[in-house]
Coordinates of C-alpha atoms in Angstrom, one line a residue:
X12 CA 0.0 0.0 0.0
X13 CA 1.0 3.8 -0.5
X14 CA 1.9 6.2 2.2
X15 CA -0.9 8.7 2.2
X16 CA -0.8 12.0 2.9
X17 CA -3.5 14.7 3.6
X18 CA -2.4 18.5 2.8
X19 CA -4.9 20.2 5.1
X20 CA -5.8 23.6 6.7
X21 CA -9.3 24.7 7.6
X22 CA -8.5 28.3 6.1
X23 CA -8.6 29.2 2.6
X24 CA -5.6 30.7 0.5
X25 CA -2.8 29.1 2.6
X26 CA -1.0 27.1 -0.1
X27 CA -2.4 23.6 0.1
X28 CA -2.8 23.3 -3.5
X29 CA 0.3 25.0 -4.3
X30 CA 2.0 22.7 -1.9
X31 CA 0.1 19.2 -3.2
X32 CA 1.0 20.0 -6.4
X33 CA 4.6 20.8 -6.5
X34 CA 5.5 18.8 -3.5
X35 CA 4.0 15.9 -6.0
X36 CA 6.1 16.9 -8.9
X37 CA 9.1 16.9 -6.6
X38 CA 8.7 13.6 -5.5
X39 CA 7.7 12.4 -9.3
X40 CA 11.0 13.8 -10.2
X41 CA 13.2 11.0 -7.9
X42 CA 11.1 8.4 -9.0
X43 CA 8.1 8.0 -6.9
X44 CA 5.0 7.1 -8.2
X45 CA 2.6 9.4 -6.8
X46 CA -1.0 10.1 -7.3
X47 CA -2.6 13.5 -6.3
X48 CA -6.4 12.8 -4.9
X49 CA -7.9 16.8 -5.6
X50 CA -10.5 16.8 -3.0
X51 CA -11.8 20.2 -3.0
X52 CA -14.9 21.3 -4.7
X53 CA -13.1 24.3 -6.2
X54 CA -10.8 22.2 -8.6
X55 CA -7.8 23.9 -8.3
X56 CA -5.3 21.0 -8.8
X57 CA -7.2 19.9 -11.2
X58 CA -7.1 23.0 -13.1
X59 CA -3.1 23.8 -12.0
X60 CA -2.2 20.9 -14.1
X61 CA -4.2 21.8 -16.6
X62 CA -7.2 19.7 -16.8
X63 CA -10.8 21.7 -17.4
X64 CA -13.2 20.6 -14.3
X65 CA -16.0 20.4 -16.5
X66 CA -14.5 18.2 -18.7
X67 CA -14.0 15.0 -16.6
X68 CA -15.9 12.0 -17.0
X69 CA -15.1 10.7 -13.7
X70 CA -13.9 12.5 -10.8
X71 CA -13.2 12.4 -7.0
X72 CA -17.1 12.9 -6.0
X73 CA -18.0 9.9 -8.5
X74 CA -14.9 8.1 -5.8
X75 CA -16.0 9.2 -2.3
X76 CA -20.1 9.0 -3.1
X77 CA -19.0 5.5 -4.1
X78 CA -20.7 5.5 -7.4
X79 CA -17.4 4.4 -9.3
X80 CA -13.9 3.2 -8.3
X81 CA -10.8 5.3 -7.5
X82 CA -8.8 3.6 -10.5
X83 CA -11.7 4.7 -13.2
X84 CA -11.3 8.5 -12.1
X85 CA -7.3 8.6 -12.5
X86 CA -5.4 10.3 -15.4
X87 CA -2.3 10.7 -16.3
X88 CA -0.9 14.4 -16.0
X89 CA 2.1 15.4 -18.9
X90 CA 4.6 14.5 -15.7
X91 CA 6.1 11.3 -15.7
X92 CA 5.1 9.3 -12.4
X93 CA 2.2 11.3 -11.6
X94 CA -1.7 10.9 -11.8
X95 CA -4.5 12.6 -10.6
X96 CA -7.9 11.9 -9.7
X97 CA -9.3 15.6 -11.0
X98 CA -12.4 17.3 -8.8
X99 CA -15.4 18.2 -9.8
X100 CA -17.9 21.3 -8.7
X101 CA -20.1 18.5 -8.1
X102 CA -18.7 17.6 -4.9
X103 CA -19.8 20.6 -3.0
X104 CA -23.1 18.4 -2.9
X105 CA -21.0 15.2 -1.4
X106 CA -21.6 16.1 1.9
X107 CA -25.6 16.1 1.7
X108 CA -25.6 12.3 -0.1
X109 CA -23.1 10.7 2.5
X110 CA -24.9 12.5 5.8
X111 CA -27.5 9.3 6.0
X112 CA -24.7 6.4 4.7
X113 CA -23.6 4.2 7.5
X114 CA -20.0 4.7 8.5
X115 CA -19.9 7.6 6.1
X116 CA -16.3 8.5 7.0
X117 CA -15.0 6.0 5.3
X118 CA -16.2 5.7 1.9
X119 CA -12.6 7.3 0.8
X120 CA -10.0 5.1 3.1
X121 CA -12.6 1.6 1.5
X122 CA -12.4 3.3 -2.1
X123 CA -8.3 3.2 -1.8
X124 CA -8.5 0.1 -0.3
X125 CA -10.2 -1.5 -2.5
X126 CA -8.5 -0.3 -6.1
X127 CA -6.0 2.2 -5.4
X128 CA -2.5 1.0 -7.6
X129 CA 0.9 0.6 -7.3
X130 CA 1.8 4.1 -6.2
X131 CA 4.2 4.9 -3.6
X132 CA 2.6 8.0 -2.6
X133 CA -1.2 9.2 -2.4
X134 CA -1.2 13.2 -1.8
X135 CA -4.9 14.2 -0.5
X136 CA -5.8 18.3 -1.3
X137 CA -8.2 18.9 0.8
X138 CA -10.8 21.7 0.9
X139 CA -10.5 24.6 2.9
X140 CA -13.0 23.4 6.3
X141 CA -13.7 20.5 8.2
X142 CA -16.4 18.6 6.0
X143 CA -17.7 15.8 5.9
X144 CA -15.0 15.4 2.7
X145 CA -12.2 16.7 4.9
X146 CA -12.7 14.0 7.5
X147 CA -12.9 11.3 5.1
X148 CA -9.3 12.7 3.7
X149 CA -8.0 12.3 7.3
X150 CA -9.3 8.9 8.0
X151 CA -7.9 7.9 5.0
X152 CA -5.0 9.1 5.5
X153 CA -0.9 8.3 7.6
X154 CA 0.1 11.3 7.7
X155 CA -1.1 15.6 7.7
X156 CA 1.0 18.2 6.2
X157 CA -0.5 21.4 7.3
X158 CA 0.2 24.8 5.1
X159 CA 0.6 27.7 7.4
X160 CA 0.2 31.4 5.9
X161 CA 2.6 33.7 7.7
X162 CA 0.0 35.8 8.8
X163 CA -1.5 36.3 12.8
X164 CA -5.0 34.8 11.9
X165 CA -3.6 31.7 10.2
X166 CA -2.8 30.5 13.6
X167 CA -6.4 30.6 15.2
X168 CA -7.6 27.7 12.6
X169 CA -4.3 25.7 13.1
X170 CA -4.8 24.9 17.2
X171 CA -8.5 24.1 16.2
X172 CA -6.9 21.5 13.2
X173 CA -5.1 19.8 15.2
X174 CA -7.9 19.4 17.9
X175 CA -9.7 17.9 14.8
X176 CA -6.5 15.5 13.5
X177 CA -6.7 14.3 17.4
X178 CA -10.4 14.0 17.5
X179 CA -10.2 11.6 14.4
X180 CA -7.0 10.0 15.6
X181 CA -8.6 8.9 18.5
X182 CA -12.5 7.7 17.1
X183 CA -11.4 7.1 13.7
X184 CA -8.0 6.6 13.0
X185 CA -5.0 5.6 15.4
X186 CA -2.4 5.7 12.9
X187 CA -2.7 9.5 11.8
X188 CA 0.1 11.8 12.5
X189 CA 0.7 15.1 11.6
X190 CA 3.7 15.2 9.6
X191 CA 4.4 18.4 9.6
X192 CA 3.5 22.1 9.2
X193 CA 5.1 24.0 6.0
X194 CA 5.4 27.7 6.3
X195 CA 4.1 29.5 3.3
X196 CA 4.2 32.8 1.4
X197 CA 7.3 33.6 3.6
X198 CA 8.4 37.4 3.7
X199 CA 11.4 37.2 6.0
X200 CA 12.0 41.2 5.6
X201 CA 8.4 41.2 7.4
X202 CA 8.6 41.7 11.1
X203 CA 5.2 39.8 11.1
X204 CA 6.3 37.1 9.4
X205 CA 9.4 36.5 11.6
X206 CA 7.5 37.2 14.9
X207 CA 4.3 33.9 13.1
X208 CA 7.6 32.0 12.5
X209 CA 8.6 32.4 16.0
X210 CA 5.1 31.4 17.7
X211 CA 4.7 28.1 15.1
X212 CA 8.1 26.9 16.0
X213 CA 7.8 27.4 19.1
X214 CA 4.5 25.7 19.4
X215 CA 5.2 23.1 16.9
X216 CA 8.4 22.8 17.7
X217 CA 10.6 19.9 15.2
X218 CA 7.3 19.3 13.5
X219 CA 7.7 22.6 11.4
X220 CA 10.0 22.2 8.6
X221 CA 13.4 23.8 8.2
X222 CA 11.8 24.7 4.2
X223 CA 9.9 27.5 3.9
X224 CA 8.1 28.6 1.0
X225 CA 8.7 32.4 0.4
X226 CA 6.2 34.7 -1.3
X227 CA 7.3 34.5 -5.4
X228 CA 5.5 35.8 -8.0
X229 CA 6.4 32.3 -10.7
X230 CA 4.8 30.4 -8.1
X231 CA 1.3 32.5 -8.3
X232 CA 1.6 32.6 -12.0
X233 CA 1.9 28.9 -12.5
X234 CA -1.2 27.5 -12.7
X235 CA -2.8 30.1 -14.9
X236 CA -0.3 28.1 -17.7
X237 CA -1.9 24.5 -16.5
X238 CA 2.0 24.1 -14.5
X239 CA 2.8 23.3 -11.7
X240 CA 5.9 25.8 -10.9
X241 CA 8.3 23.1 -11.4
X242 CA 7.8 23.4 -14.8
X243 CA 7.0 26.8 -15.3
X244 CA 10.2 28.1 -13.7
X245 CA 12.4 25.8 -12.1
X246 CA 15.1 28.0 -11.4
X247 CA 12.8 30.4 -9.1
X248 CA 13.0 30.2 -5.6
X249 CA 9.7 28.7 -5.1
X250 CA 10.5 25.7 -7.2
X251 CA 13.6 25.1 -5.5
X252 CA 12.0 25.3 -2.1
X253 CA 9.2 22.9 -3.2
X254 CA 12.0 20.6 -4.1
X255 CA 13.9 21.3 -0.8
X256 CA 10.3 20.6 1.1
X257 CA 9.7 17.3 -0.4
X258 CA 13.0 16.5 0.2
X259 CA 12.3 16.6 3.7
X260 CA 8.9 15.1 3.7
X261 CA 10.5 12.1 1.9
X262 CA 12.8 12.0 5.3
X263 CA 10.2 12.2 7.4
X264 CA 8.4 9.4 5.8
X265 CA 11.0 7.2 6.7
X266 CA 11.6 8.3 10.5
X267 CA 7.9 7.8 10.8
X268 CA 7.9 4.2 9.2
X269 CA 11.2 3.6 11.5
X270 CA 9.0 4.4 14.6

């Protein structure tokens, strides 16, 4: 089975597509076989590696409503090693059909159970709140990467995620962890952003990563061109932290599979 990791934050706009996405191609680029599950209703890794959201046959909702099987809804992006299971506006509605289904938490972790393929990673992108969607992410998942805007209010819905990654742990999941937290659209000339830094760390402690994703205009651009920045501009800073972040995940991975 694949390692599988949910990229999650209950706040909009912090990176957790940007971060899926290129931490994916990253890992794609050593070798890994890596599927990206795009969770959220808003399609925007489907649309950041070029995919229209309105074209797809088959889709994530079609996976997690249980009406068809995680390896019918997977397509092969341009990268090699990487695949995607693209989103759909449908699944704003996802949350309505599973509210009556018996052990409705789990229709994604029995959907990659039953069909998912030889991958050696499954990367979750999660929508921004703590659906009924969300928590069927996290139950599916090993592991939580959490994206963390450098900005004051970023850190009210992070303490209330991780009271939710516990609540799940203990009901629903015993094997979740959080990975780790990734601090994004980093501006260290910003006395704000040093002084979030500061608080995460030392909250967080060894759980925030040494990479941190700094504010870069090629990484906003990139998925108005269907790219993910690893292709649009590799030499940019963004790519190379997104490189140097899955690096470390990819370390993590194995400390945690040590434990």
């Amino acid at each position: 089975m694949p390692r599988i990791i949910a990229v999650a934050n209950r706040k909009g706009g912090v990176g957790k597509t940007t971060t899926t996405v290129n931490v994916a191609t990253a890992m794609a680029a050593t070798g890994k076989k890596v599927l990206v599950i795009d969770l959220d209703p808003q399609c925007n890794a489907t649309t950041s590696l070029g995919f229209d959201k309105h074209n797809n046959t088959v889709s994530s909702y079609d996976v997690i409503i249980g009406e068809r099987s995680l390896n019918e809804a997977v397509v092969w992006t341009e990268i090699p090693n990487f695949s995607l299971v693209p989103s759909s506006p449908d699944l704003a509605g996802a949350e309505v059909e599973l509210i009556d289904k018996d052990r409705r938490e789990f229709y994604l972790r029995n959907a990659l159970n039953k069909t998912v393929g030889n991958y050696d990673y499954v990367l979750i992108d999660c929508p921004p709140s703590l659906s009924l969607v969300t928590i069927n992410a996290l139950v599916a998942a090993d592991a939580v990467v959490v994206p963390l805007q450098c900005e004051y209010l970023a850190l009210e819905g992070v303490s209330d995620l991780i009271s939710n990654i516990n609540l799940i742990k203990k009901h629903f999941n015993p094997k979740l962890e959080l990975q780790g937290v990734v601090l994004t659209m980093y501006d260290g000339r910003n006395n704000l952003t040093q002084m979030v830094e500061e608080d995460v760390r030392g909250f967080f402690g060894k759980k925030v990563y040494k990479t941190v994703i700094p504010r870069n205009v090629r990484v906003s651009e990139a998925p108005s061109h269907g790219k993910p920045v690893l292709l649009y501009d590799f030499k940019c800073p963004g790519s190379q932290a997104y490189i140097n972040l899955a690096g470390e995940m990819l370390k993590r991975e194995k400390e945690l599979l040590a434990c």
